Amino acid sequence: MTHVKLDHLSKRFGPVVAVDDLGLVVEPGEMMALLGPSGCGKTTTLRMIAGLIEPTSGDVLFDGRSMLAVPTERRGAVMVFQKHLLFPTMTVAGNVGFGLRMQRVPKAEIDRRVAEMLELVRLPGVGNRRAHELSGGQQQRIALARALIVRPRVLLLDEPLANLDANLRIEMRELIRTVRMETGITSIFVTHDQEEAVMLADRVALMFSGTLQQFGRPAEFYERPRSVEIARFFRNPNTIDGVRSGSRVTTAAGEFVIDPARAELAEGPVRITIRPEDIEIVGPANGAVNRVPATVLSNIYMGTRRELIVSLAGAEWHLQAPVDAAFGEGETVTLGFAPEKIWLLKPDADGRETGVQ
Amino acid sequence: MTTSADLGPSPGPQVVPARSLPRPQPTVRRLAGHLRIPLMLSPSVLLVVVLFGGGMLVGIGQSFGYFPTIGLEEWTFEHYANVLSDPAFLRSLWVTFRIAFIVTALSSVIAVGLALILRETFAGSRITKFIFQIPLPVPHLVAASGFVLLITQSGIIARVAAGFGLIDRPSDFPILVFDQAGVAITLTFLWKEVPFIGVVVLAVLQSIGPHYEEIARTLGATAWQRFVHVLLPLIMPGVISTSIIVFAFTFANYEIPLLLGVRSPTTLPVLAFYRYQDPDLGLRPEAMAISVILAIVSVALLFVYRRLARYAVQ
């Protein structure tokens, strides 16, 4: 199991800074997600770890040893691409055994390990088929087997669950989990989909325009986002500005009671945020600590629930309601939420949307 | 149109734009559908068949001694026997095969190498790619004349070399044109055929993209292994189909060996033409026999080559 460290890693393409001073540590056996919108530098980072492109500055270290002088083919960082999965000129077994053939492993051993790998990815007996005879999901599994057979130090995956429909996503996710349990390989994958990151990763590194925004366990991005943009990226658009005084925050929509244990910010101007799933619409009898009136802007049927967009003193908030919630446009509702669900952000992170004028 | 007719009177919604028009019987419609493309092609096909096929038949007839114009009406294998026992013919066959083989092999290897370089982006790569493709539209005849001007002993290179004192006299320049080894012929063919194979291979390389090689690289394949195990199998179909064309073309080409080669031994097409041009009309059947043998040999070689190439790919 390999320890991976990215040390002040930067990459410039001419005047464009693709990756800016990135510092990360991936613990041995850990699965890390490089998450971010397209063009944020996550794929560039993955390619620098693989050695396919050279960093402009900084270092990539495996187990404390710099990899910059080690060419890709001797780095042991194997890449699994989302597209261009399998070599079309070879059979499935030829694909899986490719890495071993390159190492001139005896044929008998290759055959044995290929069969083992096909077993591991639950596709025994497809060895003689051609790559194009398999479905997309099967091809992805074979690509995984082809990477794992060389026992890589680091497994690099490019959007491993993209291009798969909902059922296959779950199947593939489970497979990747099983494989990781059995092999314990340090893995890094790239994705633009926060759900994919949360489902698979032990820790997530979120990047915006080449810069690391936040690095931590998946839950931290929901419970403790470091900025409004991060909160938005994790589908929490709800913010309102206010002024904190002790365990109270005064906003244009009223006074909020917060949990001081969850408030890392000092007194003064703050920005409140609460996740959509932590807000309830409460009746007069409900004893929620925080009760805030809001006007319904729209009420969207989503099948298993409803998505409510409300106006909170001019700020647009999203929340979830049961399917039978029949609030009409313009109706006034009362939002209720617990103090420990409130998270405080710095108010200057984004100047456009403010609740307090 | 044909599908609805093929399906017959099927129930369910059918899109029939003009229901009021009388519909032809299904069999007639089907026939018309099947015949439409051949009918539309027939004028050009007819032209080719009559002119080319007719000429070929006359030629084959002459090669078997049927040449009524000069009073020969007896069918015979005599001319074939004459040709096949003629040492000049056998030497020409060998020369032709040698040149075609060397040109095909060299131009394939050089073209693949150049395509591998040209697919990279470097300073001036676009203009280099353009220059690389210049020989494509140049006629073989023009290319041959150009090489005469360039590399004969009285040619530009020889004079410049002499002018700079690299050689004492222009006549010290090595004999490359009208030489026994066919250096000028080979060079001219290479100049024309390398870009032809190269352009196809380059297009294939660009459609493949860098990903397969990158995967192979992360899996531990060295540069040579990536070329042999990943890239070569992917570009081989393109190389094979273009090199077959190059082989067939080189084998049957006439103007380049005529302009740049020695008179003897020359290649089969030139030999056939010398016999054809001979004032003695009695040699005409032999010229035709040579042409027929040329055609048979070249088709046979192509067949063998294709077989071998397919076997090599698998």
CSV table of N, CA and C in Angstrom, one decimal, chain B residues 19 23 28-29 34 50 78 138 154 176 191 214-215 242 251 255 260 290 296 310:
chain,number,residue,atom,x,y,z
B,19,ARG,N,-51.5,8.2,-51.0
B,19,ARG,CA,-52.4,7.0,-51.1
B,19,ARG,C,-53.2,6.9,-52.3
B,23,ARG,N,-50.7,2.3,-56.8
B,23,ARG,CA,-49.5,1.7,-56.3
B,23,ARG,C,-49.0,0.5,-57.2
B,28,VAL,N,-43.0,-5.8,-58.9
B,28,VAL,CA,-42.5,-4.8,-59.8
B,28,VAL,C,-41.7,-3.8,-59.1
B,29,ARG,N,-42.3,-3.3,-58.0
B,29,ARG,CA,-41.6,-2.3,-57.1
B,29,ARG,C,-40.3,-2.9,-56.6
B,34,HIS,N,-34.4,-3.0,-56.6
B,34,HIS,CA,-33.1,-3.7,-56.7
B,34,HIS,C,-32.3,-3.3,-57.9
B,50,VAL,N,-16.9,-1.8,-72.3
B,50,VAL,CA,-16.7,-1.8,-73.7
B,50,VAL,C,-15.3,-1.4,-74.1
B,78,GLU,N,2.2,-20.5,-78.5
B,78,GLU,CA,3.6,-20.3,-79.0
B,78,GLU,C,4.2,-19.0,-78.4
B,138,VAL,N,1.4,15.5,-57.7
B,138,VAL,CA,2.4,15.7,-58.8
B,138,VAL,C,2.3,14.4,-59.6
B,154,SER,N,24.8,15.5,-64.9
B,154,SER,CA,24.7,16.9,-65.4
B,154,SER,C,23.6,17.6,-64.6
B,176,LEU,N,23.2,7.7,-60.7
B,176,LEU,CA,22.0,7.3,-60.0
B,176,LEU,C,20.9,7.1,-61.0
B,191,TRP,N,9.5,8.9,-53.4
B,191,TRP,CA,9.1,10.3,-53.2
B,191,TRP,C,7.5,10.4,-53.4
B,214,GLU,N,-1.3,5.8,-23.8
B,214,GLU,CA,-1.2,6.2,-22.4
B,214,GLU,C,-1.6,5.1,-21.4
B,215,ILE,N,-2.6,4.4,-21.8
B,215,ILE,CA,-3.0,3.2,-20.9
B,215,ILE,C,-1.9,2.2,-20.9
B,242,THR,N,-3.0,0.4,-48.2
B,242,THR,CA,-2.3,1.3,-49.0
B,242,THR,C,-1.1,0.7,-49.7
B,251,PHE,N,4.4,-2.2,-59.6
B,251,PHE,CA,4.6,-3.3,-60.5
B,251,PHE,C,4.2,-3.0,-61.9
B,255,GLU,N,6.0,4.8,-66.9
B,255,GLU,CA,6.7,6.0,-67.3
B,255,GLU,C,8.0,6.2,-66.4
B,260,LEU,N,13.8,6.8,-66.3
B,260,LEU,CA,14.9,6.8,-65.4
B,260,LEU,C,15.7,5.5,-65.4
B,290,ILE,N,3.2,-10.7,-72.7
B,290,ILE,CA,3.9,-10.1,-71.5
B,290,ILE,C,2.9,-9.4,-70.6
B,296,ILE,N,-1.4,-11.3,-64.6
B,296,ILE,CA,-1.7,-12.5,-63.8
B,296,ILE,C,-0.7,-12.5,-62.6
B,310,ARG,N,-2.8,-10.6,-43.7
B,310,ARG,CA,-3.9,-10.9,-42.7
B,310,ARG,C,-3.4,-11.9,-41.7
